[in-house]
CSV table of C-alpha atoms in Angstrom, one decimal:
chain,number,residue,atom,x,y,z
C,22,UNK,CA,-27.7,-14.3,12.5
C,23,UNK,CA,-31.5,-14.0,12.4
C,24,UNK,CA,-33.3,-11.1,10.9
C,25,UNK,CA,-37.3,-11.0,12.0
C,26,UNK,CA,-39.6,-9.0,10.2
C,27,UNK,CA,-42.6,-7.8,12.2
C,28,UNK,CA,-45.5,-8.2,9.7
C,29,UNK,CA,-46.5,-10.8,7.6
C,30,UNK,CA,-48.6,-10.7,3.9
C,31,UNK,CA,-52.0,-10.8,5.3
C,32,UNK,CA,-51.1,-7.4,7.2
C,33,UNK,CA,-50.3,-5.7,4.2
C,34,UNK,CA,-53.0,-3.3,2.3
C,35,UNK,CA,-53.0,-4.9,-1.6
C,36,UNK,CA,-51.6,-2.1,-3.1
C,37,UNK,CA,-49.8,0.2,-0.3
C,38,UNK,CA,-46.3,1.4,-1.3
C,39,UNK,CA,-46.0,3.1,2.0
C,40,UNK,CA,-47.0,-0.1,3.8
C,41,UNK,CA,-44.4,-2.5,1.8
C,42,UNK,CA,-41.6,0.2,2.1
C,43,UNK,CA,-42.0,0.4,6.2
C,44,UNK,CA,-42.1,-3.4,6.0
C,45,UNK,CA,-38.6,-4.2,4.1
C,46,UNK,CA,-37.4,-1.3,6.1
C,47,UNK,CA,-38.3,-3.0,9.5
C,48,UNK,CA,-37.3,-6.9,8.1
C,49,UNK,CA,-33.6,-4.2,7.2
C,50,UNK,CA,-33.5,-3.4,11.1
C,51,UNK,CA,-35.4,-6.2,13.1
C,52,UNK,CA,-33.1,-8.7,14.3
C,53,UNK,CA,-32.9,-11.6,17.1
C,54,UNK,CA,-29.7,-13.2,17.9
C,55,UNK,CA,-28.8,-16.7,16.6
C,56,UNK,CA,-28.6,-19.0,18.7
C,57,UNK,CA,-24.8,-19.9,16.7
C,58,UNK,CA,-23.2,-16.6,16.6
C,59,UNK,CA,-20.2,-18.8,14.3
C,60,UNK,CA,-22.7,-19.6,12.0
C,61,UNK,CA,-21.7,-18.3,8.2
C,62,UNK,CA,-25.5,-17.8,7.2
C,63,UNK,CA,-27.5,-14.7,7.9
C,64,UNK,CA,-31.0,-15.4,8.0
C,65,UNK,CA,-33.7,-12.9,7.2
C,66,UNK,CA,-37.2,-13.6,8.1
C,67,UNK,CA,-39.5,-12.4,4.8
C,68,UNK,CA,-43.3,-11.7,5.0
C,69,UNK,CA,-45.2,-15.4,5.3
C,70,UNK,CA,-47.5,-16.9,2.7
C,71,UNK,CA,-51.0,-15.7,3.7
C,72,UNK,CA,-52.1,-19.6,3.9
C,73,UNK,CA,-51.6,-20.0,7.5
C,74,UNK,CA,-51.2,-24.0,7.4
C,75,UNK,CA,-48.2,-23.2,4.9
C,76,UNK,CA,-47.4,-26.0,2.6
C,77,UNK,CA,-45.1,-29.0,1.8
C,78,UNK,CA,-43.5,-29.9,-1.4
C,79,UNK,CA,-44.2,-27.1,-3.4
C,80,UNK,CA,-43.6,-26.3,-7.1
C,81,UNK,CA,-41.1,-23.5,-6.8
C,82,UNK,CA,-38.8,-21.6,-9.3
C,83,UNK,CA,-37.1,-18.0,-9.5
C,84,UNK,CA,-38.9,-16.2,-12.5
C,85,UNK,CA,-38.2,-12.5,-14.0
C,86,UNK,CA,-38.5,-10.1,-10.7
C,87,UNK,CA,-41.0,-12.8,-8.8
C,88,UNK,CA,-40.5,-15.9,-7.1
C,89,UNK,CA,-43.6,-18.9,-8.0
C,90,UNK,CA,-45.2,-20.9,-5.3
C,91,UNK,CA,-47.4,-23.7,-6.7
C,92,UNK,CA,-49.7,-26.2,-5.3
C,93,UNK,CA,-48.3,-28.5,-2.3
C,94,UNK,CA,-49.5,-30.5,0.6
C,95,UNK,CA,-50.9,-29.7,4.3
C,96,UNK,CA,-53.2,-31.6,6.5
C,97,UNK,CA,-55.7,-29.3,7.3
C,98,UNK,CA,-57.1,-29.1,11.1
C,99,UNK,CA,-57.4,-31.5,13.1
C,100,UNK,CA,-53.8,-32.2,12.1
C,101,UNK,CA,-53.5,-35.5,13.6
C,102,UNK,CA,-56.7,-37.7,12.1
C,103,UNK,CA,-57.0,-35.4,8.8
C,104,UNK,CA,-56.7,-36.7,5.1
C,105,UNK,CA,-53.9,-35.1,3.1
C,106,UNK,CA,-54.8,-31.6,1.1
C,107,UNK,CA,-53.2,-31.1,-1.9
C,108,UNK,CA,-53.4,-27.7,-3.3
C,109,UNK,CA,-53.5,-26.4,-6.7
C,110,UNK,CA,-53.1,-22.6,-6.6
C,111,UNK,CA,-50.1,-20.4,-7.6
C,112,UNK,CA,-48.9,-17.8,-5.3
C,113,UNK,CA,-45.7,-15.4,-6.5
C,114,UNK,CA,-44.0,-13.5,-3.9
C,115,UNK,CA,-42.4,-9.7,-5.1
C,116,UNK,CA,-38.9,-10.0,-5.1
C,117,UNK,CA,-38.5,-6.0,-5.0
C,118,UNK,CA,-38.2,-4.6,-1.5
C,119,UNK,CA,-42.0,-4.9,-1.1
C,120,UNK,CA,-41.6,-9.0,-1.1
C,121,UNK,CA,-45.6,-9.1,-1.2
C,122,UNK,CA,-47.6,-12.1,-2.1
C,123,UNK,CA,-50.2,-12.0,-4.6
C,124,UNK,CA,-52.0,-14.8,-5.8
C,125,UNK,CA,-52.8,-15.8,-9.4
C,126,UNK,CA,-55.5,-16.3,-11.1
C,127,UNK,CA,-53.6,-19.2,-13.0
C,128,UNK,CA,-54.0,-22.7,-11.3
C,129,UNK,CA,-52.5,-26.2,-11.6
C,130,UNK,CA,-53.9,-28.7,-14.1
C,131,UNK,CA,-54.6,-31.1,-10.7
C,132,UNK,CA,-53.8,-30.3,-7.2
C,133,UNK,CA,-50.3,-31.4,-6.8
C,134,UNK,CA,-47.2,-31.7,-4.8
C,135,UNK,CA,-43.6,-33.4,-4.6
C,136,UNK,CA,-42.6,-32.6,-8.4
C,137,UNK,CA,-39.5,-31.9,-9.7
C,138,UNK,CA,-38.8,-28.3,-11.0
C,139,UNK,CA,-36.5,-25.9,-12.5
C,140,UNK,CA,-36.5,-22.1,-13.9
C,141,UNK,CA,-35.7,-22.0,-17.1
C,142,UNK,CA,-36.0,-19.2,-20.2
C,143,UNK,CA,-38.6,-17.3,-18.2
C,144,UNK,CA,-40.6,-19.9,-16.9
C,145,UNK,CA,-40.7,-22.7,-14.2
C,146,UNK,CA,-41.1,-26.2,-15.5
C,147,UNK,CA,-42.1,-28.7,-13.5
C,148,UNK,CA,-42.2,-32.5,-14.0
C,149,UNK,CA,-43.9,-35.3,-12.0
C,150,UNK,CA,-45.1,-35.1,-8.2
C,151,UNK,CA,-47.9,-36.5,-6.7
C,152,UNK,CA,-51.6,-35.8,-6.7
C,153,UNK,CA,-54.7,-36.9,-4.6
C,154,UNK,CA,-54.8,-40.0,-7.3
C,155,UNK,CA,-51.1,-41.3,-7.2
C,156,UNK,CA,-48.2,-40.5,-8.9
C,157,UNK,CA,-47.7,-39.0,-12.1
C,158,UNK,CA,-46.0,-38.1,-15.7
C,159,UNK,CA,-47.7,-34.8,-16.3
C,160,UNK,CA,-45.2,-32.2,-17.0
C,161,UNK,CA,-46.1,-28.0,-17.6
C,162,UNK,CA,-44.2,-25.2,-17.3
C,163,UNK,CA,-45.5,-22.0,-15.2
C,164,UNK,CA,-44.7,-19.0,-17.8
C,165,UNK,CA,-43.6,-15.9,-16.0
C,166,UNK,CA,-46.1,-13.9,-17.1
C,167,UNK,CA,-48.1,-16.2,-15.6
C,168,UNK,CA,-50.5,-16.4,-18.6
C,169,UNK,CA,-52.1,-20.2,-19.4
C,170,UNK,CA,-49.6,-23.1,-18.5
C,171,UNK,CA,-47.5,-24.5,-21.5
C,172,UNK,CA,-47.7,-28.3,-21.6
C,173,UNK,CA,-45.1,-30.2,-21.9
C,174,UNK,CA,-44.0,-33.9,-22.9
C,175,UNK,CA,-44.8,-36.2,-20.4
C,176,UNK,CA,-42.1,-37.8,-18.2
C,177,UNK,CA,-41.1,-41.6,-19.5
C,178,UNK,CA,-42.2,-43.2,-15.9
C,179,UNK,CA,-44.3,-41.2,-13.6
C,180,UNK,CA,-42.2,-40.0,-10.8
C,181,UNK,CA,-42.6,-38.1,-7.4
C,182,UNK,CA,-39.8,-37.7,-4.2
C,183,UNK,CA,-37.1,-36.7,-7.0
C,184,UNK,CA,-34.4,-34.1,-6.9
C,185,UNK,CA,-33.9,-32.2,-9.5
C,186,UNK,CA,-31.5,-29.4,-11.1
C,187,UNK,CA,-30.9,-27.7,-14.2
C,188,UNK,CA,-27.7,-28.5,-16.1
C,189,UNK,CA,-26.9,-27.0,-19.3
C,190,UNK,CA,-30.8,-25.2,-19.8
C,191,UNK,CA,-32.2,-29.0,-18.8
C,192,UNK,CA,-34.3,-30.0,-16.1
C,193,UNK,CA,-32.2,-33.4,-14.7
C,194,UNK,CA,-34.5,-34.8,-12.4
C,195,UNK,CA,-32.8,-37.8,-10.3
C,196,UNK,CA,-34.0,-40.8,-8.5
C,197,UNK,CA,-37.4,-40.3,-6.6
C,198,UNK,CA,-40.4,-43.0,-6.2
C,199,UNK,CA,-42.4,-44.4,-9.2
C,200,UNK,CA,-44.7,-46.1,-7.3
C,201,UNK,CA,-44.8,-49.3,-8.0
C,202,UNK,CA,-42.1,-51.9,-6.7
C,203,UNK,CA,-38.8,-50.8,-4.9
C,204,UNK,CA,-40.0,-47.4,-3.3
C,205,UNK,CA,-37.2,-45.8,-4.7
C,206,UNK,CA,-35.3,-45.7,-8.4
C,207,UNK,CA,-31.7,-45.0,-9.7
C,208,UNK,CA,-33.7,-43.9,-12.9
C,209,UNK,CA,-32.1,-40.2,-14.4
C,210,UNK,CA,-34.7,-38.4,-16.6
C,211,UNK,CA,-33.3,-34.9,-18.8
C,212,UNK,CA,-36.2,-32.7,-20.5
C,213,UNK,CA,-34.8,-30.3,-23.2
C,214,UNK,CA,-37.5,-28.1,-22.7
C,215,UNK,CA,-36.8,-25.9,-26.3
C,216,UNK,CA,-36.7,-29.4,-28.0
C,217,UNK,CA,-40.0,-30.7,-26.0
C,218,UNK,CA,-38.0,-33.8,-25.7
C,219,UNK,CA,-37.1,-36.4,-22.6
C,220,UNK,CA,-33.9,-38.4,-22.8
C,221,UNK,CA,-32.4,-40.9,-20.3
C,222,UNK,CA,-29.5,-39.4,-17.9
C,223,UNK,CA,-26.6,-41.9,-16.2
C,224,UNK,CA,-28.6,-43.5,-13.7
C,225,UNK,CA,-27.6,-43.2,-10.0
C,226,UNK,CA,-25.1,-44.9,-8.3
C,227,UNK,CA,-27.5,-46.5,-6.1
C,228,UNK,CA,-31.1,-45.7,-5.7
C,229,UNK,CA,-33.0,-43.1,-3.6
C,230,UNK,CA,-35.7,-40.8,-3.0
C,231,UNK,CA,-36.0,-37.8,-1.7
C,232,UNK,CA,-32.0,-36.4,-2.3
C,233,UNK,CA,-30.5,-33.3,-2.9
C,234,UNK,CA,-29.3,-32.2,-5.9
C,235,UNK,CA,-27.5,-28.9,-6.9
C,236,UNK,CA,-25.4,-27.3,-9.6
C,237,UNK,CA,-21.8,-25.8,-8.1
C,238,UNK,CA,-19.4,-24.9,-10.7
C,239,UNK,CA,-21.2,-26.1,-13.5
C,240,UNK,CA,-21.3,-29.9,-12.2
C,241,UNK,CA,-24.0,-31.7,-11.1
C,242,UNK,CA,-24.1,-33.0,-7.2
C,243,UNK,CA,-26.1,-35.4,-5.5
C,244,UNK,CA,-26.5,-36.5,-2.1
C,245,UNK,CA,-28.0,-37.8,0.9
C,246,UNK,CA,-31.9,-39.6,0.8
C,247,UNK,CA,-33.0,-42.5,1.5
C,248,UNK,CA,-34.4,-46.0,-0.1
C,249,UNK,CA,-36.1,-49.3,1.0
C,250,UNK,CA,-36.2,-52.5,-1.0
C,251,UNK,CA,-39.2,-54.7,-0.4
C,252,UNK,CA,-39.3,-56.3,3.0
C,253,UNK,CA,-36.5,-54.2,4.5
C,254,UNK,CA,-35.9,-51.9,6.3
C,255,UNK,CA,-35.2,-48.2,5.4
C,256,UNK,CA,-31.7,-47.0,4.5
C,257,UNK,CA,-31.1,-43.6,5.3
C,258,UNK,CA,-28.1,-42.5,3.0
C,259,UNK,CA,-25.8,-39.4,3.6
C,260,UNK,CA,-22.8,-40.0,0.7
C,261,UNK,CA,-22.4,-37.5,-2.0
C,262,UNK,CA,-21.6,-37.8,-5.6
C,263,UNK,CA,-20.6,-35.5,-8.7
C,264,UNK,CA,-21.4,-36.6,-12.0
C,265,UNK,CA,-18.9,-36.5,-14.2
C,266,UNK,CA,-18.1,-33.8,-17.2
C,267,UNK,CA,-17.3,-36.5,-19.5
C,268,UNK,CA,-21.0,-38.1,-18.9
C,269,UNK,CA,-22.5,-35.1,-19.2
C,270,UNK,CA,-21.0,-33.9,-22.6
C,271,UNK,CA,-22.4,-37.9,-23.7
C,272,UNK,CA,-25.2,-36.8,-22.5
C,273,UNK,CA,-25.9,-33.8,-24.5
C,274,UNK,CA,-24.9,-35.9,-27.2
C,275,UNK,CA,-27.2,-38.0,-27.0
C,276,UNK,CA,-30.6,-35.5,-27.7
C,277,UNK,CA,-32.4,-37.1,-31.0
C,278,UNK,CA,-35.2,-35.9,-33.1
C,279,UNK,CA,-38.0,-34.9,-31.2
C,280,UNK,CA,-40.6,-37.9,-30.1
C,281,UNK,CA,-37.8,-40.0,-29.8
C,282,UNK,CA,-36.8,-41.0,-26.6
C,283,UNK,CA,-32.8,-42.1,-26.4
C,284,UNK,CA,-31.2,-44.4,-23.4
C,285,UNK,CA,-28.5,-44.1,-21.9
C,286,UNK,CA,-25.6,-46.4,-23.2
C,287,UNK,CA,-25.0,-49.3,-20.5
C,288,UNK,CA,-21.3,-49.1,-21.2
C,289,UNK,CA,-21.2,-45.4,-19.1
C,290,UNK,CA,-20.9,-46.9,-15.7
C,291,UNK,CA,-18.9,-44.6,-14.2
C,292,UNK,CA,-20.7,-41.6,-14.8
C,293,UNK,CA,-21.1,-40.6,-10.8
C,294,UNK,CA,-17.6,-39.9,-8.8
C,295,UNK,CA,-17.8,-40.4,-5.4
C,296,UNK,CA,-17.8,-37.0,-3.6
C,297,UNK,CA,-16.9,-36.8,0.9
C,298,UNK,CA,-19.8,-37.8,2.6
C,299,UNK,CA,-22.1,-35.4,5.1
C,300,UNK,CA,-21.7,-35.6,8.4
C,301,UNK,CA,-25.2,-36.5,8.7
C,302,UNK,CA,-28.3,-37.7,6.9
C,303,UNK,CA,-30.0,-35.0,5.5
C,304,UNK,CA,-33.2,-36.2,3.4
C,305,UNK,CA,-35.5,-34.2,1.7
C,306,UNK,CA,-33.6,-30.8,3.3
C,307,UNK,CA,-33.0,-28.1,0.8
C,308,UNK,CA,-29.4,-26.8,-1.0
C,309,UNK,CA,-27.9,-23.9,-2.6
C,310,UNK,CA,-24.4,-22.8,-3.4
C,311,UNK,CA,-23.7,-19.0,-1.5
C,312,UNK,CA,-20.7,-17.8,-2.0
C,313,UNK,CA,-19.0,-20.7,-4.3
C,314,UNK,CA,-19.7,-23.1,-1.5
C,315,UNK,CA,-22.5,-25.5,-1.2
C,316,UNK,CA,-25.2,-25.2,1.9
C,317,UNK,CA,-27.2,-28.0,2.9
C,318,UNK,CA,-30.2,-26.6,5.2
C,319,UNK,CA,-32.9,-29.0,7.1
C,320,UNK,CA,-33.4,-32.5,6.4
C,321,UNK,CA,-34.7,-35.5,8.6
C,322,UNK,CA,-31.7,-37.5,9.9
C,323,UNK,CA,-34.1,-40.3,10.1
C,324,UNK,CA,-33.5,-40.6,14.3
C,325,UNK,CA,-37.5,-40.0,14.6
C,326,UNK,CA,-38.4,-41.8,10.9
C,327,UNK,CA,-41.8,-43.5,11.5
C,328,UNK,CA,-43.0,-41.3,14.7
C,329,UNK,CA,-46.2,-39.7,13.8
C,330,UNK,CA,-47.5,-38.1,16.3
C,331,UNK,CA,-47.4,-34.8,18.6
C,332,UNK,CA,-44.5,-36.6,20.7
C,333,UNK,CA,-42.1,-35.9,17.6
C,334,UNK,CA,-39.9,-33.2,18.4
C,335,UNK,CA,-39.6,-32.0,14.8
C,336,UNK,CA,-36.3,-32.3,12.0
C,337,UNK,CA,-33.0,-30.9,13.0
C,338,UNK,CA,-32.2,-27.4,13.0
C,339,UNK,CA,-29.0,-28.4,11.2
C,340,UNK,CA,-27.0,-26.4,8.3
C,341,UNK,CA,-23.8,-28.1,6.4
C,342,UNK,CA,-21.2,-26.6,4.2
C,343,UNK,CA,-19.1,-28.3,1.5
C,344,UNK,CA,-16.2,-27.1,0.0
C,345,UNK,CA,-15.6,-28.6,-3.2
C,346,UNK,CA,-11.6,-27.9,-3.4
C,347,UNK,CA,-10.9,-29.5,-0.3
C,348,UNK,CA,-13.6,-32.3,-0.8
C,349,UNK,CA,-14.9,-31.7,2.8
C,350,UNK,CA,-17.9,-30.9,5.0
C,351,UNK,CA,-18.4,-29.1,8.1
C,352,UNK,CA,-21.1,-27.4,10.2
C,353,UNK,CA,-23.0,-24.1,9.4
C,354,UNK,CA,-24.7,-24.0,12.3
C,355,UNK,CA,-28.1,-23.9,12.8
C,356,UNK,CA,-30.7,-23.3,10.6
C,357,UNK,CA,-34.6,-21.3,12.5
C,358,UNK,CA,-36.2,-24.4,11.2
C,359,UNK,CA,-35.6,-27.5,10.8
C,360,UNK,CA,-37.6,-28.1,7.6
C,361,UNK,CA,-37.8,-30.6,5.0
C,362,UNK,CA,-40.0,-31.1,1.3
C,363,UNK,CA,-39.5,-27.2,0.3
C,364,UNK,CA,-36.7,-25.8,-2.2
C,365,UNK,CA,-33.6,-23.1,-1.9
C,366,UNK,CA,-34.1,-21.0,-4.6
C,367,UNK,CA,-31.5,-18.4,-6.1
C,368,UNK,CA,-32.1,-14.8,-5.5
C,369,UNK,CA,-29.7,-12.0,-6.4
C,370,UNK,CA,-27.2,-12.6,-3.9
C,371,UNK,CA,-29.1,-15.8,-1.7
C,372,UNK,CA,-31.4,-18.2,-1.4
C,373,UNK,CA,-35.2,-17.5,-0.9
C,374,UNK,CA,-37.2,-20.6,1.0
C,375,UNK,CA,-40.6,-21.1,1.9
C,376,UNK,CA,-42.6,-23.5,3.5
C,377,UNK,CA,-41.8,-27.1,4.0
C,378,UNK,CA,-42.9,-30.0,6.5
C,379,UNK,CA,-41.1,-29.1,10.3
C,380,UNK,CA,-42.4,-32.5,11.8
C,381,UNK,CA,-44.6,-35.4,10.3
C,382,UNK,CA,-48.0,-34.0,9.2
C,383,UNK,CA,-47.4,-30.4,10.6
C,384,UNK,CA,-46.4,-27.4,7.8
C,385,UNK,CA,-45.0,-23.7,8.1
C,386,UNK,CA,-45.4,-20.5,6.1
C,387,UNK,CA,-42.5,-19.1,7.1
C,388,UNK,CA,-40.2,-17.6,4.5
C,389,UNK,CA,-36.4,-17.1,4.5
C,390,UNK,CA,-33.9,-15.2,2.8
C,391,UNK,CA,-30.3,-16.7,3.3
C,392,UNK,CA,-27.3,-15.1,2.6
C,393,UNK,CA,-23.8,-16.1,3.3
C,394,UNK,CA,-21.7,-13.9,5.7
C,395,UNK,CA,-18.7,-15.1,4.8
């Protein structure tokens, strides 16, 4: 089902109770049918950021009662024969019945997209991504007060195009692109952000960019993305893997004193169990666990990887469920959207979402709540 609200942010006084109450009251009893009535997912359409060319690849993290938007990527008009944007402002959304946007005063140390990010003790750390200059180390967290921006060590090998989760209060950020060779790495990088240290996670089974990673159950999963060794051509990957509880109690184990910066032991080759496969390539889509099941929403199958142009009809609409008992996929129907390069980020009893690339060069500022019906 699809919920609609009627206004968006920019029609909203700045500080009009009235105004914010009528609004969550009409996003409570707007609605347009789905176009997959057997879809588990109820989708409610939430006021859209005020930047109308939206954003890709956005810093993004659940923190106290607000959700944080940070910097991302657009091409600004004429969309077709513009230069990237990247954008360094941070914009929190109200996640009270108001949902209003407000922007901050606080900004990015660069204008930056495509890091890897996690809320954690009050604040969203975020590590990596990808700036007008290249890829980068530089890692920060956004404090939820949103007072100055507490640096942090710097990732071991700059990284952008990673997934990430956290795992035991750490930020595991997985595979991704570190710019220089293979476009994609099996490297596994764990920030203890209380110890301000980095150590070295299992690497990957194989390597990839631009995955999905989640935390179901209190185990690590990883799937789907893609990778392309030199003079090849891409591999888009839809298998899924869980990393196992025995690797990630030797991983704990291995934190050191801080400044010291620990490997992972070569003899842990096993560290990744093989998981059921998607039905479908889903790159650089977005997942959340609802209801004790894990959703993937969005992602580029890779049928239209390469076409940049008006002609491309956009990502698939697509939604996938896996449950973890039965080891097994199956449809969720479809999703408003078929979005890719944004995050699904825990609230109370769903998953807020925001922005995110629909077809090559072309952004939306649409935001989602999505809850499970089932």
């Amino acid at each position: 089902t699809i919920v609609r609200g009627r206004r968006s942010a920019q029609d909203l006084p700045s500080s009009c109770a009235a105004c914010a109450l009528s609004l969550f009251l009409s996003l409570a009893t707007s609605s347009a049918a789905s176009s997959d009535e057997s879809s588990p997912l109820n989708w409610t359409q939430l006021p859209d950021l005020p930047e109308p060319l939206g954003f890709a690849g956005a810093l993004s993290g659940g923190c106290d009662d607000k959700l944080v938007f940070a910097g991302g990527s657009n091409f600004p008009f004429p969309t077709w024969t513009s230069t990237k944007h990247f954008d360094d402002r941070v914009w929190t959304l109200g996640g009270d019945i108001s949902w209003t946007w407000e922007l901050s005063s606080v900004v990015l140390p660069a204008p930056t997209a495509y890091a890897a990010c996690g809320s954690i003790s009050g604040q969203v750390v975020c590590a990596g991504g990808q700036t007008p200059d290249g890829i980068i180390n530089n890692t920060f967290a956004i404090p939820c007060d949103l007072t100055a921006l507490r640096p942090l060590p710097s990732m071991p090998v700059p990284t952008a195009f990673a997934s990430s989760a956290v795992l035991g209060g750490e930020l595991w950020v997985l595979g991704g692109d570190t710019g220089t060779g293979p476009n994609a790495t099996t490297n596994v990088w764990v920030l203890d952000a209380q110890l301000s240290q980095w150590r070295a996670g299992p690497p990957l089974p194989t390597a990839r960019k631009l995955s999905l990673a989640v935390v179901h159950a209190n185990s690590l999963y990883m799937m789907s993305g893609r990778r392309q060794d030199e003079g090849r051509k891409p591999e888009f990957l839809k298998d899924c893997w869980k990393l196992n509880d025995s690797a990630h109690v030797e991983s704990a184990s291995l934190r050191t004193p801080r400044h010291s910066l620990q490997m992972w032991p070569s003899r842990s080759e096993a560290a990744w169990e093989r998981c059921a496969s998607l039905p479908a390539v889903v790159m650089a889509g977005t997942v959340g666990v609802l209801n004790n099941r894990i959703f993937t929403m969005g992602g580029d199958d890779g049928a239209h990887f390469g076409m940049v142009s008006p002609d491309n009809p956009g990502y698939p609409k697509m939604a996938y469920v896996y449950d973890s008992y039965e080891d097994a996929w199956s449809s969720a129907g479809s999703t408003p959207e078929g979005f890719v390069t944004t995050t699904a980020i825990p609230w109370q009893d769903g998953l807020v979402l925001n922005g995110g690339e629909v077809k090559p060069r072309v952004r939306t500022n649409h935001t989602w709540l999505v809850r499970s019906i089932e």
